[in-house]
Coordinates of C-alpha atoms in Angstrom, one line a residue:
Chain A
X26 CA 79.2 89.6 93.3
X27 CA 76.3 91.9 92.7
X28 CA 73.4 90.8 90.6
X29 CA 70.5 92.4 88.7
X30 CA 69.0 94.7 91.2
X31 CA 66.4 97.5 91.3
X32 CA 69.1 100.1 92.0
X33 CA 70.9 99.3 88.8
X34 CA 70.4 101.5 85.8
X35 CA 72.2 99.2 83.4
X36 CA 73.1 95.5 83.6
X37 CA 75.2 93.9 81.0
X38 CA 74.8 90.1 81.2
X39 CA 77.1 87.6 79.5
X40 CA 77.9 90.0 76.7
X41 CA 80.1 88.7 73.9
X42 CA 81.2 90.7 70.9
X43 CA 83.5 89.7 68.0
X44 CA 85.0 91.9 65.3
X45 CA 86.4 89.7 62.6
X46 CA 88.5 87.1 64.4
X47 CA 89.0 89.1 67.6
X48 CA 86.9 88.6 70.6
X49 CA 86.4 92.2 71.9
X50 CA 84.2 91.2 74.8
X51 CA 83.9 87.7 76.3
X52 CA 81.1 86.8 78.7
X53 CA 81.2 90.3 80.0
X54 CA 79.1 91.3 83.0
X55 CA 78.7 94.8 84.3
X56 CA 76.3 96.4 86.6
X57 CA 75.9 100.1 86.8
X58 CA 74.2 101.6 89.8
X59 CA 72.1 104.7 89.7
X60 CA 73.9 108.0 90.1
X61 CA 77.4 106.5 90.3
X62 CA 80.4 107.8 88.4
X63 CA 81.7 104.6 86.8
X64 CA 84.9 104.5 84.8
X65 CA 85.9 101.8 82.3
X66 CA 89.6 101.8 82.4
X67 CA 92.0 99.9 80.2
X68 CA 94.6 100.0 77.5
X69 CA 93.4 100.5 73.9
X70 CA 91.8 97.5 72.4
X71 CA 90.5 96.2 75.8
X72 CA 86.9 96.5 74.8
X73 CA 86.0 99.6 76.9
X74 CA 84.7 101.7 74.0
X75 CA 82.8 98.7 72.6
X76 CA 81.1 98.3 76.0
X77 CA 80.1 102.0 75.9
X78 CA 78.8 101.7 72.4
X79 CA 76.8 98.7 73.3
X80 CA 75.2 100.7 76.2
X81 CA 74.6 103.6 73.8
X82 CA 73.0 101.3 71.2
X83 CA 75.6 101.9 68.5
X84 CA 76.8 98.4 68.6
X85 CA 74.9 95.1 69.0
X86 CA 76.4 92.3 71.1
X87 CA 76.7 88.9 69.5
X88 CA 75.2 87.3 72.5
X89 CA 74.1 88.3 76.0
X90 CA 71.6 90.8 77.4
X91 CA 71.5 94.6 77.9
X92 CA 69.1 95.5 80.7
X93 CA 67.9 99.0 81.4
X94 CA 66.1 99.1 84.8
X95 CA 65.7 95.3 84.4
X96 CA 64.3 95.5 80.9
X97 CA 66.0 94.2 77.7
X98 CA 66.7 97.2 75.4
X99 CA 68.8 95.4 72.7
X100 CA 66.3 96.2 70.0
X101 CA 65.9 99.9 71.0
X102 CA 67.9 102.1 68.6
X103 CA 70.2 104.8 70.1
X104 CA 67.7 107.6 69.3
X105 CA 65.1 106.1 71.5
X106 CA 67.4 105.5 74.5
X107 CA 67.4 108.0 77.3
X108 CA 71.1 108.4 77.5
X109 CA 73.4 110.8 75.7
X110 CA 77.0 110.4 74.7
X111 CA 79.9 112.8 74.7
X112 CA 82.1 111.6 71.8
X113 CA 85.8 111.4 71.6
X114 CA 86.0 113.7 68.6
X115 CA 83.5 116.2 70.0
X116 CA 81.3 115.7 67.0
X117 CA 79.7 119.1 67.0
X118 CA 77.7 119.8 63.9
X119 CA 80.0 122.1 61.9
X120 CA 77.3 123.9 59.9
X121 CA 75.3 125.0 62.9
X122 CA 76.2 127.6 65.4
X123 CA 76.7 126.8 69.1
X124 CA 73.1 127.6 70.0
X125 CA 71.7 125.3 67.3
X126 CA 74.1 122.6 68.2
X127 CA 72.9 122.5 71.8
X128 CA 69.3 123.0 70.7
X129 CA 69.4 120.1 68.3
X130 CA 68.1 117.4 70.7
X131 CA 65.4 119.8 72.0
X132 CA 64.3 120.6 68.5
X133 CA 64.0 116.9 67.8
X134 CA 61.8 116.6 70.9
X135 CA 59.8 119.6 69.4
X136 CA 59.9 121.7 72.6
X137 CA 58.5 125.2 72.4
X138 CA 61.0 127.8 71.3
X139 CA 60.9 129.7 74.6
X140 CA 61.8 126.6 76.5
X141 CA 64.6 125.7 74.1
X142 CA 66.0 129.2 74.6
X143 CA 65.9 128.8 78.4
X144 CA 67.4 125.4 78.4
X145 CA 70.3 126.2 76.0
X146 CA 71.1 129.3 78.1
X147 CA 71.1 127.1 81.3
X148 CA 73.4 124.5 79.7
X149 CA 75.8 127.1 78.3
X150 CA 76.0 128.7 81.8
X151 CA 76.7 125.3 83.3
X152 CA 79.8 124.8 81.1
X153 CA 80.8 128.4 81.6
X154 CA 80.4 129.4 78.0
X155 CA 77.6 131.9 78.1
X156 CA 77.7 134.3 75.2
X157 CA 79.0 131.8 72.7
X158 CA 75.5 131.2 71.1
X159 CA 76.4 132.7 67.8
X160 CA 79.8 131.2 67.3
X161 CA 80.6 128.4 64.9
X162 CA 82.2 125.2 66.3
X163 CA 85.4 125.6 64.4
X164 CA 86.1 129.0 65.9
X165 CA 86.3 127.4 69.4
X166 CA 89.3 125.8 71.0
X167 CA 89.4 122.1 71.7
X168 CA 88.5 122.5 75.4
X169 CA 85.6 124.8 74.5
X170 CA 84.3 122.4 71.9
X171 CA 84.4 119.6 74.4
X172 CA 82.3 121.8 76.9
X173 CA 79.8 122.4 74.1
X174 CA 79.6 118.7 73.4
X175 CA 78.9 118.2 77.1
X176 CA 76.3 121.0 77.2
X177 CA 74.6 119.5 74.2
X178 CA 74.3 116.1 75.9
X179 CA 73.3 117.5 79.3
X180 CA 70.6 119.8 77.9
X181 CA 68.5 116.7 76.9
X182 CA 68.4 115.8 80.6
X183 CA 69.4 112.2 80.1
X184 CA 69.3 109.6 82.9
X185 CA 72.8 108.7 82.1
X186 CA 75.7 110.3 80.3
X187 CA 78.3 108.3 78.4
X188 CA 81.8 109.6 77.9
X189 CA 84.1 108.2 75.3
X190 CA 87.6 109.4 76.2
X191 CA 86.3 113.0 76.0
X192 CA 89.5 114.6 77.3
X193 CA 91.9 112.7 75.2
X194 CA 92.8 115.5 72.9
X195 CA 93.3 118.2 75.6
X196 CA 96.5 119.3 77.1
X197 CA 97.4 118.2 80.7
X198 CA 96.4 121.3 82.5
X199 CA 93.1 121.7 80.7
X200 CA 92.4 118.0 81.2
X201 CA 92.9 118.3 85.0
X202 CA 90.6 121.3 85.1
X203 CA 87.9 119.5 83.1
X204 CA 88.2 116.4 85.4
X205 CA 87.3 118.5 88.4
X206 CA 84.5 120.2 86.5
X207 CA 83.1 116.9 85.3
X208 CA 83.1 115.5 88.8
X209 CA 81.4 118.6 90.2
X210 CA 78.8 118.4 87.4
X211 CA 78.0 114.8 88.1
X212 CA 77.4 115.6 91.8
X213 CA 75.3 118.6 91.1
X214 CA 73.2 117.0 88.4
X215 CA 72.9 113.7 90.3
X216 CA 72.9 111.6 87.2
X217 CA 74.9 108.5 86.2
X218 CA 78.1 109.0 84.4
X219 CA 79.8 106.1 82.5
X220 CA 83.3 107.2 81.5
X221 CA 85.8 105.5 79.3
X222 CA 89.5 106.3 79.5
X223 CA 92.9 104.8 79.3
X224 CA 94.3 107.4 81.7
X225 CA 94.6 105.8 85.2
X226 CA 95.1 109.2 86.9
X227 CA 91.9 110.5 85.3
X228 CA 90.0 107.4 86.5
X229 CA 91.4 107.7 90.1
X230 CA 90.5 111.4 90.3
X231 CA 86.9 111.2 89.2
X232 CA 85.4 107.8 89.7
X233 CA 83.2 106.3 92.4
X234 CA 83.8 102.9 90.8
X235 CA 86.6 101.9 88.5
X236 CA 86.3 98.9 86.3
X237 CA 89.7 97.8 85.0
X238 CA 89.5 95.9 81.7
X239 CA 91.9 94.0 79.6
X240 CA 91.3 91.8 76.6
X241 CA 87.6 92.0 76.8
X242 CA 87.4 90.9 80.5
X243 CA 87.1 92.8 83.7
X244 CA 90.3 92.5 85.7
X245 CA 89.0 94.2 88.8
X246 CA 86.2 96.5 89.8
X247 CA 86.1 98.6 92.9
X248 CA 86.6 102.1 94.4
X249 CA 89.8 104.0 93.3
X250 CA 91.4 103.3 96.7
X251 CA 90.7 99.6 96.6
X252 CA 92.0 99.3 93.1
X253 CA 95.2 101.3 93.9
X254 CA 95.9 99.7 97.2
X255 CA 94.8 96.2 96.6
X256 CA 95.2 95.3 93.0
X257 CA 94.0 91.8 92.3
X258 CA 96.6 90.8 89.8
X259 CA 99.7 91.8 88.0
X260 CA 97.8 93.5 85.2
X261 CA 96.0 95.8 87.5
X262 CA 99.0 96.5 89.6
X263 CA 101.0 97.4 86.5
X264 CA 98.3 99.4 84.9
X265 CA 97.3 101.5 87.9
X266 CA 100.4 103.5 88.9
X267 CA 103.9 102.0 89.1
X268 CA 104.7 99.1 91.2
X269 CA 107.4 96.6 92.2
X270 CA 105.9 93.1 91.6
X271 CA 108.1 90.4 93.1
X272 CA 107.8 86.6 93.4
X273 CA 107.3 85.5 96.9
X274 CA 106.0 82.7 99.1
X275 CA 103.2 83.0 101.8
X276 CA 104.7 81.1 104.7
X277 CA 101.6 81.4 106.8
X278 CA 98.9 84.0 107.6
X279 CA 100.5 87.5 108.0
X280 CA 104.0 86.2 107.1
X281 CA 105.5 86.3 103.6
X282 CA 108.9 85.5 102.3
X283 CA 110.5 87.5 99.4
X284 CA 113.7 89.2 98.4
X285 CA 115.6 86.8 100.6
X286 CA 113.9 87.3 103.9
X287 CA 110.7 87.1 105.9
X288 CA 108.3 90.0 106.2
X289 CA 105.3 90.6 108.4
X290 CA 102.3 91.6 106.3
X291 CA 98.5 92.1 106.7
X292 CA 97.3 89.5 104.3
X293 CA 95.8 86.2 105.2
X294 CA 93.8 83.3 103.7
X295 CA 96.5 81.9 101.5
X296 CA 97.6 78.3 101.5
X297 CA 100.7 77.3 103.4
X298 CA 103.8 78.0 101.3
X299 CA 101.7 79.3 98.4
X300 CA 103.6 81.0 95.7
X301 CA 102.4 84.6 95.4
X302 CA 103.0 87.9 93.7
X303 CA 104.1 90.6 96.1
X304 CA 103.2 94.2 95.1
X305 CA 105.0 97.2 96.7
X306 CA 104.3 100.7 95.5
X307 CA 107.6 102.7 94.8
X308 CA 106.5 105.5 97.2
X309 CA 106.1 102.9 100.0
X310 CA 109.7 101.8 100.0
X311 CA 111.8 103.7 102.6
X312 CA 115.5 104.2 102.1
X313 CA 117.5 104.3 105.3
X314 CA 121.2 104.1 106.2
X315 CA 122.6 100.7 105.3
X316 CA 122.7 99.3 108.8
X317 CA 119.1 100.3 109.7
X318 CA 117.5 98.5 106.7
X319 CA 115.7 95.2 106.4
X320 CA 117.4 94.8 103.0
X321 CA 120.5 96.3 101.6
X322 CA 121.1 97.4 98.0
X323 CA 123.0 99.7 95.7
X324 CA 121.6 102.8 94.0
X325 CA 122.0 102.3 90.2
X326 CA 120.0 105.3 88.8
X327 CA 118.4 108.5 90.0
X328 CA 116.0 110.6 88.0
X329 CA 114.4 113.9 89.1
X330 CA 110.7 113.8 88.3
X331 CA 109.6 117.1 89.8
X332 CA 107.5 116.0 92.8
X333 CA 110.0 113.3 93.7
X334 CA 113.1 111.5 92.7
X335 CA 112.8 108.1 91.0
X336 CA 115.6 105.7 91.9
X337 CA 116.5 102.2 91.1
X338 CA 118.1 100.2 93.9
X339 CA 119.7 96.9 93.0
X340 CA 119.5 94.1 95.6
X341 CA 120.6 90.7 94.4
X342 CA 118.6 90.1 91.2
X343 CA 115.8 92.5 92.2
X344 CA 115.7 96.1 90.9
X345 CA 113.6 98.1 93.3
X346 CA 111.8 101.1 91.9
X347 CA 111.8 103.7 94.7
X348 CA 110.2 107.1 94.8
X349 CA 111.4 109.6 97.4
X350 CA 111.6 113.3 98.0
X351 CA 115.2 112.8 99.2
X352 CA 117.7 111.8 96.6
X353 CA 120.6 109.4 97.0
X354 CA 123.8 109.2 94.9
X355 CA 124.4 106.6 92.2
X356 CA 126.7 103.9 93.6
X357 CA 125.7 104.4 97.3
X358 CA 124.8 101.5 99.4
X359 CA 121.4 102.0 101.1
X360 CA 119.1 100.2 103.4
X361 CA 115.6 99.3 102.3
X362 CA 112.6 99.2 104.7
X363 CA 109.2 97.9 103.8
X364 CA 106.4 98.0 106.4
X365 CA 103.5 95.5 106.8
X366 CA 100.8 97.9 105.6
X367 CA 102.7 98.6 102.4
X368 CA 103.0 95.0 101.4
X369 CA 100.2 93.7 99.2
X370 CA 100.0 90.0 98.4
X371 CA 98.2 88.7 95.2
X372 CA 97.5 85.1 94.2
X373 CA 99.5 84.0 91.2
X374 CA 96.5 82.4 89.5
X375 CA 94.4 85.6 89.7
X376 CA 94.4 87.4 86.4
X377 CA 92.0 85.5 84.3
X378 CA 88.5 86.5 84.8
X379 CA 86.8 88.6 87.4
X380 CA 83.3 89.6 87.9
X381 CA 82.4 92.8 89.6
X382 CA 82.0 92.8 93.3
Chain B
X19 CA 114.1 137.5 30.1
X20 CA 113.1 134.0 31.1
X21 CA 110.2 135.4 33.0
X22 CA 109.1 137.3 30.0
X23 CA 109.3 134.3 27.7
X24 CA 107.2 132.2 30.1
X25 CA 104.7 134.9 30.3
X26 CA 104.6 135.2 26.5
X27 CA 104.1 131.4 26.4
X28 CA 101.2 131.7 28.8
X29 CA 99.5 134.3 26.7
X30 CA 100.0 132.3 23.6
X31 CA 98.3 129.3 25.2
X32 CA 95.4 131.5 26.2
X33 CA 95.1 132.9 22.7
X34 CA 95.0 129.5 21.1
X35 CA 92.4 128.4 23.6
X36 CA 90.1 131.4 23.3
X37 CA 90.7 132.6 19.8
X38 CA 87.8 130.5 18.3
X39 CA 85.4 131.6 21.0
X40 CA 86.5 135.2 20.6
X41 CA 85.9 134.9 16.9
X42 CA 82.5 133.6 17.6
X43 CA 81.6 136.4 20.0
X44 CA 82.9 139.0 17.6
X45 CA 81.0 137.6 14.7
X46 CA 77.8 137.5 16.8
X47 CA 77.9 141.3 16.8
X48 CA 78.7 141.5 13.0
X49 CA 76.1 143.4 11.0
X50 CA 76.8 141.2 8.0
X51 CA 75.9 137.7 7.0
X52 CA 79.3 137.0 5.7
X53 CA 81.9 135.5 8.0
X54 CA 84.7 137.4 6.1
X55 CA 83.4 140.9 6.2
X56 CA 82.9 143.2 9.2
X57 CA 79.7 145.1 8.7
X58 CA 79.8 147.1 11.9
X59 CA 78.5 146.4 15.4
X60 CA 74.9 145.3 15.7
X61 CA 72.6 143.3 17.9
X62 CA 70.8 142.1 14.7
X63 CA 71.5 138.4 15.3
X64 CA 70.5 138.6 18.9
X65 CA 67.3 140.1 17.8
X66 CA 66.8 137.5 15.1
X67 CA 67.6 134.7 17.6
X68 CA 64.8 135.8 19.9
X69 CA 62.3 136.0 17.0
X70 CA 63.3 132.6 15.5
X71 CA 60.7 130.1 16.7
X72 CA 62.8 127.0 15.9
X73 CA 65.8 128.3 17.7
X74 CA 63.8 129.5 20.7
X75 CA 62.2 126.1 20.9
X76 CA 65.6 124.4 20.8
X77 CA 66.8 126.7 23.5
X78 CA 63.8 125.9 25.6
X79 CA 64.3 122.2 25.1
X80 CA 68.0 122.5 25.9
X81 CA 67.4 124.5 29.1
X82 CA 64.5 122.4 30.3
X83 CA 66.3 119.1 29.6
X84 CA 69.4 120.5 31.4
X85 CA 67.5 121.6 34.5
X86 CA 65.2 118.5 34.8
X87 CA 68.1 116.1 34.1
X88 CA 70.4 117.9 36.6
X89 CA 67.7 117.9 39.2
X90 CA 66.8 114.2 38.9
X91 CA 70.4 113.1 38.5
X92 CA 71.4 115.1 41.5
X93 CA 68.7 113.4 43.6
X94 CA 69.6 109.9 42.4
X95 CA 73.3 110.7 42.6
X96 CA 73.1 112.0 46.1
X97 CA 71.1 109.0 47.4
X98 CA 73.5 106.6 45.5
X99 CA 76.6 108.4 46.9
X100 CA 75.2 108.0 50.4
X101 CA 74.4 104.3 49.9
X102 CA 77.9 103.7 48.3
X103 CA 79.5 105.4 51.3
X104 CA 77.7 103.1 53.6
X105 CA 78.8 100.0 51.6
X106 CA 81.6 97.7 52.7
X107 CA 84.8 98.8 50.9
X108 CA 85.0 95.8 48.5
X109 CA 81.4 96.1 47.4
X110 CA 81.8 99.9 47.1
X111 CA 84.8 99.5 44.9
X112 CA 82.9 97.1 42.6
X113 CA 79.9 99.3 42.4
X114 CA 81.9 102.4 41.8
X115 CA 83.7 100.8 38.9
X116 CA 80.4 100.0 37.3
X117 CA 79.3 103.5 38.0
X118 CA 82.2 105.0 36.2
X119 CA 81.9 102.9 33.0
X120 CA 79.4 105.4 31.4
X121 CA 81.8 108.2 32.2
X122 CA 84.8 106.4 30.6
X123 CA 82.8 105.2 27.7
X124 CA 82.9 107.2 24.5
X125 CA 79.7 109.1 24.0
X126 CA 78.9 107.3 20.8
X127 CA 78.9 103.9 22.6
X128 CA 76.6 105.4 25.4
X129 CA 74.4 107.1 22.8
X130 CA 74.0 104.0 20.5
X131 CA 73.5 101.6 23.4
X132 CA 70.8 103.8 24.9
X133 CA 69.1 104.1 21.5
X134 CA 69.1 100.4 21.2
X135 CA 67.7 100.0 24.7
X136 CA 64.9 102.4 24.0
X137 CA 64.2 100.7 20.7
X138 CA 64.1 97.3 22.5
X139 CA 61.8 98.6 25.1
X140 CA 59.7 100.2 22.4
X141 CA 59.9 103.6 23.9
X142 CA 59.4 106.2 21.2
X143 CA 62.3 108.6 20.9
X144 CA 61.5 112.1 21.8
X145 CA 61.7 114.4 24.8
X146 CA 61.5 111.6 27.3
X147 CA 64.3 109.6 25.9
X148 CA 66.4 112.7 25.5
X149 CA 65.8 113.4 29.2
X150 CA 66.5 109.9 30.3
X151 CA 69.7 109.7 28.4
X152 CA 70.9 112.9 29.9
X153 CA 70.0 111.7 33.4
X154 CA 72.0 108.5 32.7
X155 CA 75.3 110.2 31.8
X156 CA 75.0 112.9 34.5
X157 CA 74.5 110.5 37.5
X158 CA 78.2 109.3 37.7
X159 CA 79.4 112.9 37.8
X160 CA 77.1 113.8 40.6
X161 CA 78.3 110.7 42.6
X162 CA 81.9 111.7 41.8
X163 CA 81.3 115.2 43.1
X164 CA 79.6 114.1 46.3
X165 CA 81.6 111.0 47.5
X166 CA 84.8 113.0 48.5
X167 CA 82.6 115.2 50.7
X168 CA 81.2 112.2 52.4
X169 CA 84.7 110.7 53.0
X170 CA 85.6 114.0 54.5
X171 CA 82.8 114.0 57.1
X172 CA 83.5 112.8 60.5
X173 CA 80.8 110.1 60.7
X174 CA 80.5 110.5 64.4
X175 CA 78.4 113.6 63.8
X176 CA 75.8 111.1 62.4
X177 CA 76.0 109.0 65.6
X178 CA 75.8 112.2 67.6
X179 CA 72.6 113.1 65.8
X180 CA 71.2 109.7 66.6
X181 CA 72.4 110.0 70.1
X182 CA 70.4 113.2 70.5
X183 CA 67.2 111.5 69.5
X184 CA 67.2 112.0 65.7
X185 CA 65.9 109.2 63.5
X186 CA 68.4 108.0 60.9
X187 CA 66.4 109.8 58.3
X188 CA 66.5 113.1 60.3
X189 CA 70.2 112.6 61.0
X190 CA 70.7 112.5 57.2
X191 CA 68.5 115.3 56.2
X192 CA 69.5 117.7 59.1
X193 CA 73.1 116.9 59.6
X194 CA 74.7 115.0 56.7
X195 CA 73.0 116.6 53.7
X196 CA 73.9 120.1 54.8
X197 CA 77.5 118.9 55.3
X198 CA 77.8 117.6 51.8
X199 CA 75.8 120.5 50.2
X200 CA 78.7 122.0 48.4
X201 CA 79.3 118.6 46.6
X202 CA 75.6 118.4 45.8
X203 CA 75.6 121.9 44.3
X204 CA 78.7 121.3 42.2
X205 CA 77.2 118.0 41.0
X206 CA 74.1 119.8 40.0
X207 CA 76.0 122.6 38.1
X208 CA 78.2 120.1 36.5
X209 CA 75.2 118.2 35.3
X210 CA 73.7 121.3 33.8
X211 CA 76.9 122.1 31.8
X212 CA 77.3 118.5 30.7
X213 CA 73.7 118.3 29.5
X214 CA 73.9 121.6 27.6
X215 CA 77.2 120.5 26.1
X216 CA 76.1 117.1 24.8
X217 CA 75.6 116.4 21.2
X218 CA 76.4 112.8 20.4
X219 CA 74.2 111.1 23.0
X220 CA 71.3 113.5 22.3
X221 CA 71.6 112.9 18.6
X222 CA 70.9 109.2 18.9
X223 CA 68.2 109.5 21.5
X224 CA 65.8 112.1 20.3
X225 CA 63.2 112.1 17.7
X226 CA 59.8 113.5 16.6
X227 CA 61.3 116.8 15.9
X228 CA 62.5 117.4 19.4
X229 CA 65.8 119.2 18.9
X230 CA 68.1 120.7 21.4
X231 CA 70.5 123.4 20.3
X232 CA 73.4 121.2 19.5
X233 CA 71.3 119.1 17.2
X234 CA 69.7 122.2 15.6
X235 CA 73.1 123.7 14.9
X236 CA 74.3 120.4 13.4
X237 CA 71.3 120.1 11.1
X238 CA 71.5 123.7 10.0
X239 CA 75.1 123.2 9.0
X240 CA 74.1 121.7 5.7
X241 CA 72.1 124.8 4.6
X242 CA 74.6 127.3 5.9
X243 CA 74.7 128.4 9.5
X244 CA 72.4 131.2 10.5
X245 CA 74.5 133.8 12.3
X246 CA 71.9 133.9 15.0
X247 CA 73.6 130.7 16.1
X248 CA 76.7 132.7 16.9
X249 CA 74.6 134.9 19.1
X250 CA 73.1 131.8 20.8
X251 CA 76.5 130.2 21.2
X252 CA 77.9 133.5 22.6
X253 CA 75.1 133.6 25.2
X254 CA 75.7 130.0 26.2
X255 CA 79.4 130.6 26.5
X256 CA 78.5 133.5 28.8
X257 CA 76.2 131.3 30.8
X258 CA 78.9 128.7 31.3
X259 CA 81.4 131.3 32.4
X260 CA 79.0 132.6 34.9
X261 CA 78.3 129.1 36.3
X262 CA 82.1 128.5 36.5
X263 CA 82.6 131.8 38.3
X264 CA 79.9 131.0 40.8
X265 CA 81.5 127.6 41.5
X266 CA 84.9 129.2 42.0
X267 CA 83.6 131.9 44.1
X268 CA 81.8 129.4 46.4
X269 CA 85.0 127.3 46.7
X270 CA 87.3 130.2 47.5
X271 CA 84.8 131.5 50.0
X272 CA 84.7 128.1 51.7
X273 CA 88.5 127.7 51.8
X274 CA 88.8 131.3 53.1
X275 CA 86.6 130.3 56.0
X276 CA 88.8 127.3 56.8

């Protein structure tokens, strides 16, 4: 567990926040390192936006500390904090043209006109919208408006940029394009990005660190690969991608029992005969001829999903979700193989509260 | 046939609505003191109007009260609307109901109660009390004109302004006020017309010879109305029409943009 540290730009310590009767955040701890792309990921109502708003200064926690480079900034209003936010609804100023929108923060800082002009031009160029200076926000498409909102935030040269589901309103293709651009931007600017989303794919694509949240608590924090391959609990496993989660027993180190037989796995450190959750990703299940399989089941449904087929294979009372580029026929008997590397064991009790590692 | 009938009906309605005003306008150009005889076209009454000191003074008072009252009530109304908008819904509802009482009240109740208040406070009736009473009844209309604009604003622009370093005051003056400007302007124009229009409240709250046009016309009724009044009324009607046209033009221009 990492603590307050000189490399952290923001530390949230024991933050609690209640709206009415609901606890939005409960003894929440978060440490944001300099120059990382950190994503707060979770379903709606999990407290991710509230966390972002507390960092931005738009919301005050009921208790706990917000540290910026180790100093408490709770009483500093948003206009005095050296971060900028890209809002969910773009929030461009409708009565100003694009130039004035981007120049707003610079004008507040009272920079000389020539410098403002230079910086606005630079920012517009950065988001590939040079030449849009004279346009009004409502004459731009959603994607363009979002880029302007990003340019408007970046031009202030903040130490950290906060993003509140900025791509939520864009269509899939545009969203994917913007994801790559944002990642590129973060690398080239070398500043900290804190990004809020409910879209797990978006989080996996862009982040250095993903913090999975649910009901005001951190479920797991780590790199995208860790989070995907080694979810700590059912919630994370379910939320990040699709998975088969099956009850099992850990017989001893590297040996688990589930689905009616023993499997070799790579997990250790569990108690003897401890009840566990076994997670197997649908793309890790191999379908083979019936006699070659470790398990045997019947195909009950097949759906074509574009990249792969999604199939359900019934084996006893377990319905395995399987993804494969080769389709089977409904009603066929197939063999199922699961290899040690693809088995992930989770403790049953895990799922309450986690601090970030 | 049906279409023709409905068209006829429409023209009849227009005729009934505008016949009195049309009569007034026609009579204002009548070169004869009699209301019954047409003495030919003339600008005689307009000429007399501009040379009649009492009437010009009344016009001056009407216009200055209207402008000052509209200005002050627009400022107070704008600030109030912004404050109301920031209130919690339940408190806002209560405050709004209180605000609308003077609007719903009959003029005579407002007029008499203001008069009593001024008497109680020992403020001598005159220009100041006239102005204060007009400000009082204009404020609710300004609030009513501005609040819907505030509801229509995406408040995250306010947060965006703060986020970009603006103080709350600057966020209001640079971002929110320009956004609700159409509401502020229509509140201002509405105040002007309401103020010019008012007789009952003015009647109870003026004194010391301070007369606006409506009071002057009312008092001259006893001795026979000077036809210069027709000219004045025609001019005021024209002014109101122009204000209305401006408001409409602004609205349609805005909706065209959207």
